[in-house]
Amino acid sequence: MSEPHLHTKSLCDHVINVATGCRHGCEFCYVPTTPAIDSRDEMLAEQANVDDPQTDWGSYLLYRDDLPERLDNILDERDPSERKQTERGRGVVMLSSGTDCYQDRRTAQITRGAVAELITHDIPIRILTRSPAVTRDIDLFQAAGNRITVGSSIPSFDATLVRAMEPNAPPPMTRWQALDELQQAGVSVFVSMSPTYPTMDEDDFHELLSYFRALGEVVIFHEPINPRGANFQQCLNAAKQAGYDDVVTELQQMQDSHQYWVEYALNQLNTVQQVATRFDGLEVHSWPDDELVRSTSGQLRSKLKAMQQAVSPESFSGKQTGTSPEQSKLAHETDSLGHLI
Ligand code: SF4
């Protein structure tokens, strides 16, 4: 289990990746730039004939078949009280952040074994996948009760645009249908609206949030797209190839002007929060980027920081909610950037 900084997004304290590589090959994916891939070029060349782990991203996948057994040993040997547990990460283990843990039968099989071990050791779990195949493990999720939440990334229901950005991932509506099936089976679900595209407006967010509201009890995370390095250029190229000239223009302007991106990101965060108020009880947990916070000042900066520090309204403990009254207040205070922009 690795210990990434995903507690800062109130997602988890630990991550288990069931494979190295990911066939979905999302253009915006940051994983190939991380040490988990970047430092393994020799191993990838030897075992999967990978020339360049970054440019070949999406074409290779190395399975960790022995993961459930190794996990069992590790969990048996380690003192649970020494396991990392932060206020926002809550000791949760997430599968997976560096690959899709249900992208095919073999990853699904490894995932099932790993999840079963985590349940046996009473460890809270978050599953994040774009694959509807996740529904095959409903029985397992039901056994875990409130100790597990299962979610999917759905940035938009524009299937053509999503396909351009996430070339091999299943269409967004099939992800929603999987979440619907899970929710109806009594499994806690969440959605990651990430990364939302610059051309999306109030109507697009209204449509997205109405679908998410239709899921019933659901936790929503939101993050606008952030321009960084080679991945951003790849998004731009993919939008160009798919004929989305309006998206290309917006991405180009963001790439050329830091201030343009700041204004876009603030507006999207605010628009989503505003639209969410139309749906009774629908709470959106926003993820403002660190660079965005650094680019602001005064009350606006304080609000963005409060957004970052809020704990997601999820329960992993079997109690009503994992959020304390102070945290709820903090989260409530973040519900609009309004006149501060
Ligand atoms: S599904 Fe996740 S890990 Fe896989 S390519 Fe897309 S963003 Fe990267």
Tab-separated table of C-alpha atoms and ligand atoms in Angstrom:
chain	number	residue	atom	x	y	z
A	1	MET	CA	0.000	0.000	0.000
A	2	SER	CA	1.477	3.332	-0.996
A	3	GLU	CA	0.790	6.546	0.895
A	4	PRO	CA	0.105	9.286	-1.637
A	5	HIS	CA	-1.192	12.738	-0.758
A	6	LEU	CA	-4.779	11.977	-1.684
A	7	HIS	CA	-5.930	12.812	1.846
A	8	THR	CA	-5.647	16.413	0.625
A	9	LYS	CA	-8.629	15.609	-1.622
A	10	SER	CA	-10.384	13.775	1.208
A	11	LEU	CA	-10.161	10.549	-0.796
A	12	CYS	CA	-7.897	8.164	1.140
A	13	ASP	CA	-4.657	7.640	3.059
A	14	HIS	CA	-3.461	4.600	1.107
A	15	VAL	CA	-3.580	3.387	-2.471
A	16	ILE	CA	-3.348	-0.089	-3.943
A	17	ASN	CA	-2.717	-0.319	-7.671
A	18	VAL	CA	-3.614	-3.722	-9.045
A	19	ALA	CA	-1.524	-3.225	-12.194
A	20	THR	CA	1.206	-1.064	-13.703
A	21	GLY	CA	-0.149	0.830	-16.699
A	22	CYS	CA	-3.712	1.486	-17.794
A	23	ARG	CA	-5.349	0.615	-21.094
A	24	HIS	CA	-7.828	3.492	-20.935
A	25	GLY	CA	-5.007	5.854	-21.965
A	26	CYS	CA	-6.671	9.089	-20.849
A	27	GLU	CA	-4.965	12.110	-22.420
A	28	PHE	CA	-4.973	14.104	-19.170
A	29	CYS	CA	-3.646	11.210	-17.046
A	30	TYR	CA	-0.840	12.320	-14.720
A	31	VAL	CA	0.187	8.749	-13.786
A	32	PRO	CA	2.886	8.265	-16.484
A	33	THR	CA	4.708	11.319	-15.113
A	34	THR	CA	4.845	9.934	-11.560
A	35	PRO	CA	7.752	7.871	-10.151
A	36	ALA	CA	5.470	4.786	-10.149
A	37	ILE	CA	5.886	4.724	-13.938
A	38	ASP	CA	8.712	7.140	-14.621
A	39	SER	CA	11.227	5.206	-12.501
A	40	ARG	CA	10.261	1.819	-13.939
A	41	ASP	CA	11.337	2.264	-17.542
A	42	GLU	CA	13.820	-0.625	-17.396
A	43	MET	CA	11.299	-3.032	-15.913
A	44	LEU	CA	8.641	-1.956	-18.434
A	45	ALA	CA	11.082	-2.327	-21.334
A	46	GLU	CA	12.046	-5.794	-20.161
A	47	GLN	CA	8.617	-7.143	-19.286
A	48	ALA	CA	6.336	-5.347	-21.732
A	49	ASN	CA	8.603	-4.062	-24.527
A	50	VAL	CA	7.760	-0.483	-23.652
A	51	ASP	CA	9.960	2.052	-25.478
A	52	ASP	CA	8.790	5.136	-23.650
A	53	PRO	CA	6.463	4.699	-20.626
A	54	GLN	CA	4.969	8.159	-21.157
A	55	THR	CA	4.328	8.237	-24.895
A	56	ASP	CA	3.262	4.563	-24.874
A	57	TRP	CA	0.806	5.178	-22.014
A	58	GLY	CA	-2.422	3.256	-22.696
A	59	SER	CA	-0.686	0.424	-24.579
A	60	TYR	CA	0.777	-1.611	-21.696
A	61	LEU	CA	-0.505	-3.315	-18.575
A	62	LEU	CA	1.427	-5.453	-16.117
A	63	TYR	CA	-0.755	-7.349	-13.653
A	64	ARG	CA	0.037	-7.835	-9.973
A	65	ASP	CA	-1.526	-11.270	-9.619
A	66	ASP	CA	0.064	-11.998	-6.249
A	67	LEU	CA	-1.298	-8.812	-4.723
A	68	PRO	CA	-4.136	-10.311	-2.599
A	69	GLU	CA	-1.796	-12.838	-1.004
A	70	ARG	CA	0.909	-10.277	-0.338
A	71	LEU	CA	-1.651	-7.889	1.049
A	72	ASP	CA	-2.907	-10.545	3.450
A	73	ASN	CA	0.644	-11.088	4.727
A	74	ILE	CA	1.331	-7.393	5.108
A	75	LEU	CA	-1.915	-6.726	6.940
A	76	ASP	CA	-1.328	-9.669	9.271
A	77	GLU	CA	2.207	-8.585	10.069
A	78	ARG	CA	1.701	-4.866	10.582
A	79	ASP	CA	0.309	-3.271	13.695
A	80	PRO	CA	-2.988	-1.587	12.631
A	81	SER	CA	-2.362	1.291	15.038
A	82	GLU	CA	0.737	2.219	13.013
A	83	ARG	CA	-1.245	2.522	9.801
A	84	LYS	CA	-1.504	6.087	8.525
A	85	GLN	CA	-4.819	7.739	9.336
A	86	THR	CA	-5.296	11.442	8.673
A	87	GLU	CA	-8.362	13.549	9.400
A	88	ARG	CA	-9.337	13.828	5.732
A	89	GLY	CA	-8.031	10.454	4.550
A	90	ARG	CA	-9.638	8.546	7.455
A	91	GLY	CA	-7.378	5.522	6.953
A	92	VAL	CA	-9.204	4.670	3.726
A	93	VAL	CA	-7.510	2.456	1.139
A	94	MET	CA	-8.310	3.365	-2.469
A	95	LEU	CA	-8.236	1.028	-5.472
A	96	SER	CA	-6.892	2.376	-7.697
A	97	SER	CA	-5.439	5.774	-8.525
A	98	GLY	CA	-2.741	4.684	-10.986
A	99	THR	CA	-4.765	2.258	-13.077
A	100	ASP	CA	-8.392	1.200	-13.546
A	101	CYS	CA	-8.970	-1.704	-11.194
A	102	TYR	CA	-11.892	-3.166	-13.247
A	103	GLN	CA	-10.600	-2.514	-16.774
A	104	ASP	CA	-10.577	-6.209	-17.672
A	105	ARG	CA	-11.283	-9.638	-16.162
A	106	ARG	CA	-7.823	-10.109	-14.752
A	107	THR	CA	-7.605	-6.740	-12.980
A	108	ALA	CA	-11.149	-7.344	-11.676
A	109	GLN	CA	-10.085	-10.701	-10.280
A	110	ILE	CA	-7.059	-9.199	-8.495
A	111	THR	CA	-9.245	-6.371	-7.210
A	112	ARG	CA	-11.824	-8.780	-5.820
A	113	GLY	CA	-9.106	-10.649	-3.916
A	114	ALA	CA	-7.617	-7.436	-2.533
A	115	VAL	CA	-10.982	-6.010	-1.496
A	116	ALA	CA	-11.876	-9.263	0.266
A	117	GLU	CA	-8.631	-9.022	2.282
A	118	LEU	CA	-9.318	-5.421	3.226
A	119	ILE	CA	-12.839	-6.307	4.329
A	120	THR	CA	-11.493	-9.185	6.441
A	121	HIS	CA	-9.170	-6.719	8.180
A	122	ASP	CA	-11.995	-4.199	8.637
A	123	ILE	CA	-10.262	-1.480	6.624
A	124	PRO	CA	-12.350	1.273	4.974
A	125	ILE	CA	-12.229	1.132	1.165
A	126	ARG	CA	-12.807	3.463	-1.775
A	127	ILE	CA	-13.119	1.980	-5.272
A	128	LEU	CA	-12.633	4.336	-8.225
A	129	THR	CA	-13.205	2.968	-11.729
A	130	ARG	CA	-14.526	3.948	-15.132
A	131	SER	CA	-15.578	0.359	-15.829
A	132	PRO	CA	-19.200	-0.835	-15.485
A	133	ALA	CA	-17.752	-4.305	-14.762
A	134	VAL	CA	-17.483	-3.124	-11.164
A	135	THR	CA	-21.084	-4.304	-10.653
A	136	ARG	CA	-19.903	-7.927	-10.721
A	137	ASP	CA	-18.707	-7.466	-7.122
A	138	ILE	CA	-21.937	-6.103	-5.666
A	139	ASP	CA	-22.119	-9.068	-3.277
A	140	LEU	CA	-18.709	-8.178	-1.875
A	141	PHE	CA	-19.571	-4.509	-1.498
A	142	GLN	CA	-22.801	-5.354	0.269
A	143	ALA	CA	-20.813	-7.455	2.735
A	144	ALA	CA	-18.621	-4.437	3.544
A	145	GLY	CA	-21.601	-2.160	4.307
A	146	ASN	CA	-20.600	1.403	5.177
A	147	ARG	CA	-16.917	0.515	5.135
A	148	ILE	CA	-16.858	0.828	1.341
A	149	THR	CA	-17.821	3.411	-1.239
A	150	VAL	CA	-17.702	2.849	-4.998
A	151	GLY	CA	-17.384	5.625	-7.550
A	152	SER	CA	-16.696	6.578	-11.116
A	153	SER	CA	-15.267	9.550	-12.983
A	154	ILE	CA	-17.936	11.252	-15.082
A	155	PRO	CA	-16.762	14.669	-16.296
A	156	SER	CA	-19.447	15.057	-18.972
A	157	PHE	CA	-22.144	13.115	-20.841
A	158	ASP	CA	-20.805	14.286	-24.205
A	159	ALA	CA	-19.695	10.785	-25.221
A	160	THR	CA	-17.727	11.969	-28.267
A	161	LEU	CA	-15.677	14.488	-26.307
A	162	VAL	CA	-15.118	12.023	-23.463
A	163	ARG	CA	-13.993	9.429	-26.001
A	164	ALA	CA	-11.494	11.894	-27.457
A	165	MET	CA	-10.015	12.532	-24.002
A	166	GLU	CA	-10.343	8.979	-22.625
A	167	PRO	CA	-9.882	6.915	-25.826
A	168	ASN	CA	-10.353	3.396	-24.445
A	169	ALA	CA	-12.597	3.990	-21.447
A	170	PRO	CA	-16.282	2.934	-21.446
A	171	PRO	CA	-18.829	5.675	-22.321
A	172	PRO	CA	-19.919	7.954	-19.462
A	173	MET	CA	-23.564	6.811	-19.513
A	174	THR	CA	-22.537	3.192	-18.872
A	175	ARG	CA	-20.599	4.406	-15.826
A	176	TRP	CA	-23.691	6.187	-14.557
A	177	GLN	CA	-25.793	3.054	-15.123
A	178	ALA	CA	-23.297	1.020	-13.105
A	179	LEU	CA	-23.500	3.509	-10.231
A	180	ASP	CA	-27.296	3.376	-10.426
A	181	GLU	CA	-27.233	-0.409	-10.141
A	182	LEU	CA	-24.840	-0.247	-7.206
A	183	GLN	CA	-26.879	2.388	-5.421
A	184	GLN	CA	-30.069	0.391	-5.878
A	185	ALA	CA	-28.282	-2.582	-4.354
A	186	GLY	CA	-27.559	-0.502	-1.252
A	187	VAL	CA	-23.914	0.295	-1.978
A	188	SER	CA	-22.618	3.811	-1.147
A	189	VAL	CA	-21.628	5.593	-4.336
A	190	PHE	CA	-19.693	8.696	-5.345
A	191	VAL	CA	-18.915	10.549	-8.575
A	192	SER	CA	-15.739	12.330	-9.543
A	193	MET	CA	-16.655	15.158	-11.964
A	194	SER	CA	-13.082	15.442	-13.069
A	195	PRO	CA	-11.673	17.010	-15.096
A	196	THR	CA	-14.523	19.172	-16.386
A	197	TYR	CA	-13.915	20.811	-19.760
A	198	PRO	CA	-13.618	24.567	-20.359
A	199	THR	CA	-16.596	24.802	-22.722
A	200	MET	CA	-19.031	23.385	-20.170
A	201	ASP	CA	-21.609	25.904	-19.020
A	202	GLU	CA	-24.431	26.162	-16.486
A	203	ASP	CA	-26.760	23.991	-18.597
A	204	ASP	CA	-24.172	21.245	-18.922
A	205	PHE	CA	-23.591	21.215	-15.175
A	206	HIS	CA	-27.338	21.234	-14.540
A	207	GLU	CA	-27.713	18.147	-16.736
A	208	LEU	CA	-24.820	16.372	-15.023
A	209	LEU	CA	-26.017	17.171	-11.525
A	210	SER	CA	-29.611	16.122	-12.319
A	211	TYR	CA	-28.324	12.712	-13.344
A	212	PHE	CA	-26.251	12.503	-10.182
A	213	ARG	CA	-29.227	13.584	-8.057
A	214	ALA	CA	-31.218	10.764	-9.662
A	215	LEU	CA	-28.757	8.351	-8.071
A	216	GLY	CA	-30.237	9.255	-4.692
A	217	GLU	CA	-27.619	9.420	-1.942
A	218	VAL	CA	-24.405	10.283	-3.714
A	219	VAL	CA	-21.217	12.182	-2.926
A	220	ILE	CA	-19.813	14.371	-5.694
A	221	PHE	CA	-16.268	15.604	-6.158
A	222	HIS	CA	-15.461	18.302	-8.722
A	223	GLU	CA	-12.256	19.527	-10.335
A	224	PRO	CA	-11.804	21.741	-13.411
A	225	ILE	CA	-9.079	20.799	-15.862
A	226	ASN	CA	-5.645	22.136	-14.898
A	227	PRO	CA	-3.056	23.014	-17.559
A	228	ARG	CA	0.177	21.164	-16.819
A	229	GLY	CA	3.005	19.859	-18.953
A	230	ALA	CA	2.790	17.277	-21.686
A	231	ASN	CA	-0.643	15.911	-20.667
A	232	PHE	CA	-2.249	19.279	-21.315
A	233	GLN	CA	-0.735	19.455	-24.791
A	234	GLN	CA	-2.050	15.932	-25.433
A	235	CYS	CA	-5.562	17.041	-24.438
A	236	LEU	CA	-5.250	19.942	-26.829
A	237	ASN	CA	-4.147	17.648	-29.658
A	238	ALA	CA	-6.936	15.155	-28.907
A	239	ALA	CA	-9.597	17.899	-28.963
A	240	LYS	CA	-8.166	19.158	-32.252
A	241	GLN	CA	-8.263	15.704	-33.832
A	242	ALA	CA	-11.841	15.188	-32.671
A	243	GLY	CA	-12.879	18.499	-34.257
A	244	TYR	CA	-13.759	20.276	-31.005
A	245	ASP	CA	-12.490	23.687	-32.104
A	246	ASP	CA	-14.184	25.514	-29.236
A	247	VAL	CA	-12.431	23.276	-26.694
A	248	VAL	CA	-9.130	23.787	-28.523
A	249	THR	CA	-9.510	27.566	-28.387
A	250	GLU	CA	-10.262	27.519	-24.661
A	251	LEU	CA	-7.415	25.137	-23.824
A	252	GLN	CA	-5.035	27.190	-25.925
A	253	GLN	CA	-5.985	30.389	-24.107
A	254	MET	CA	-5.508	28.665	-20.765
A	255	GLN	CA	-2.115	27.415	-21.819
A	256	ASP	CA	-1.086	30.889	-23.016
A	257	SER	CA	-2.432	32.886	-20.094
A	258	HIS	CA	-2.220	31.910	-16.437
A	259	GLN	CA	-4.806	34.561	-15.567
A	260	TYR	CA	-7.232	33.146	-18.127
A	261	TRP	CA	-6.980	29.731	-16.466
A	262	VAL	CA	-7.438	31.275	-12.990
A	263	GLU	CA	-10.653	32.999	-14.086
A	264	TYR	CA	-11.942	29.886	-15.843
A	265	ALA	CA	-11.219	27.628	-12.852
A	266	LEU	CA	-12.840	30.016	-10.360
A	267	ASN	CA	-15.902	30.398	-12.564
A	268	GLN	CA	-16.333	26.654	-13.012
A	269	LEU	CA	-15.961	25.916	-9.313
A	270	ASN	CA	-18.482	28.614	-8.514
A	271	THR	CA	-20.945	27.648	-11.266
A	272	VAL	CA	-21.009	24.034	-10.111
A	273	GLN	CA	-21.574	25.083	-6.489
A	274	GLN	CA	-24.368	27.450	-7.558
A	275	VAL	CA	-26.106	24.872	-9.754
A	276	ALA	CA	-25.873	22.291	-6.958
A	277	THR	CA	-28.059	24.519	-4.751
A	278	ARG	CA	-30.975	23.821	-7.156
A	279	PHE	CA	-30.945	20.194	-6.004
A	280	ASP	CA	-32.108	19.717	-2.481
A	281	GLY	CA	-29.345	18.315	-0.276
A	282	LEU	CA	-26.863	17.801	-3.104
A	283	GLU	CA	-23.383	18.597	-1.853
A	284	VAL	CA	-20.380	19.046	-4.115
A	285	HIS	CA	-16.911	18.634	-2.681
A	286	SER	CA	-14.699	20.935	-4.782
A	287	TRP	CA	-11.007	20.378	-5.403
A	288	PRO	CA	-9.365	23.773	-6.033
A	289	ASP	CA	-5.827	23.302	-7.323
A	290	ASP	CA	-2.921	24.469	-5.101
A	291	GLU	CA	-1.736	26.791	-7.853
A	292	LEU	CA	-5.194	28.333	-8.017
A	293	VAL	CA	-5.153	29.003	-4.270
A	294	ARG	CA	-1.699	30.573	-4.559
A	295	SER	CA	-2.956	32.816	-7.365
A	296	THR	CA	-5.643	34.407	-5.202
A	297	SER	CA	-5.676	36.519	-2.059
A	298	GLY	CA	-7.852	37.753	0.789
A	299	GLN	CA	-11.281	36.257	1.409
A	300	LEU	CA	-11.299	34.392	-1.886
A	301	ARG	CA	-8.093	32.596	-0.966
A	302	SER	CA	-9.506	31.733	2.472
A	303	LYS	CA	-12.618	30.250	0.865
A	304	LEU	CA	-10.607	28.163	-1.545
A	305	LYS	CA	-8.451	26.907	1.328
A	306	ALA	CA	-11.587	26.024	3.268
A	307	MET	CA	-12.784	24.043	0.236
A	308	GLN	CA	-9.507	22.144	0.227
A	309	GLN	CA	-9.668	21.407	3.929
A	310	ALA	CA	-13.282	20.239	4.052
A	311	VAL	CA	-13.832	16.556	4.770
A	312	SER	CA	-15.990	14.732	2.239
A	313	PRO	CA	-19.470	13.933	3.604
A	314	GLU	CA	-18.972	10.194	3.645
A	315	SER	CA	-19.256	7.612	6.359
A	316	PHE	CA	-16.789	4.768	6.585
A	317	SER	CA	-17.508	3.976	10.183
A	318	GLY	CA	-21.078	2.789	10.255
A	319	LYS	CA	-22.029	5.996	12.046
A	320	GLN	CA	-24.243	8.623	10.422
A	321	THR	CA	-21.372	10.595	8.911
A	322	GLY	CA	-17.610	10.926	9.130
A	323	THR	CA	-17.914	14.709	9.277
A	324	SER	CA	-17.772	16.526	12.618
A	325	PRO	CA	-20.019	19.578	13.285
A	326	GLU	CA	-16.949	21.830	12.852
A	327	GLN	CA	-16.118	20.180	9.538
A	328	SER	CA	-19.731	20.450	8.378
A	329	LYS	CA	-19.637	24.141	9.166
A	330	LEU	CA	-16.404	24.488	7.228
A	331	ALA	CA	-17.870	22.647	4.257
A	332	HIS	CA	-21.024	24.787	4.408
A	333	GLU	CA	-18.975	27.962	4.351
A	334	THR	CA	-17.454	26.885	1.060
A	335	ASP	CA	-20.704	26.617	-0.853
A	336	SER	CA	-20.178	29.685	-2.976
A	337	LEU	CA	-17.372	31.911	-4.189
A	338	GLY	CA	-20.030	34.368	-5.358
A	339	HIS	CA	-19.065	38.036	-5.252
A	340	LEU	CA	-15.496	37.167	-4.260
A	341	ILE	CA	-14.541	36.285	-7.838
B	1	SF4	S1	-8.468	5.560	-16.036
B	1	SF4	FE1	-7.267	6.733	-14.559
B	1	SF4	S2	-5.269	5.715	-14.474
B	1	SF4	FE2	-6.301	4.991	-16.330
B	1	SF4	S3	-5.544	6.351	-17.943
B	1	SF4	FE3	-7.491	7.193	-17.181
B	1	SF4	S4	-6.898	8.699	-15.604
B	1	SF4	FE4	-5.100	7.350	-15.989
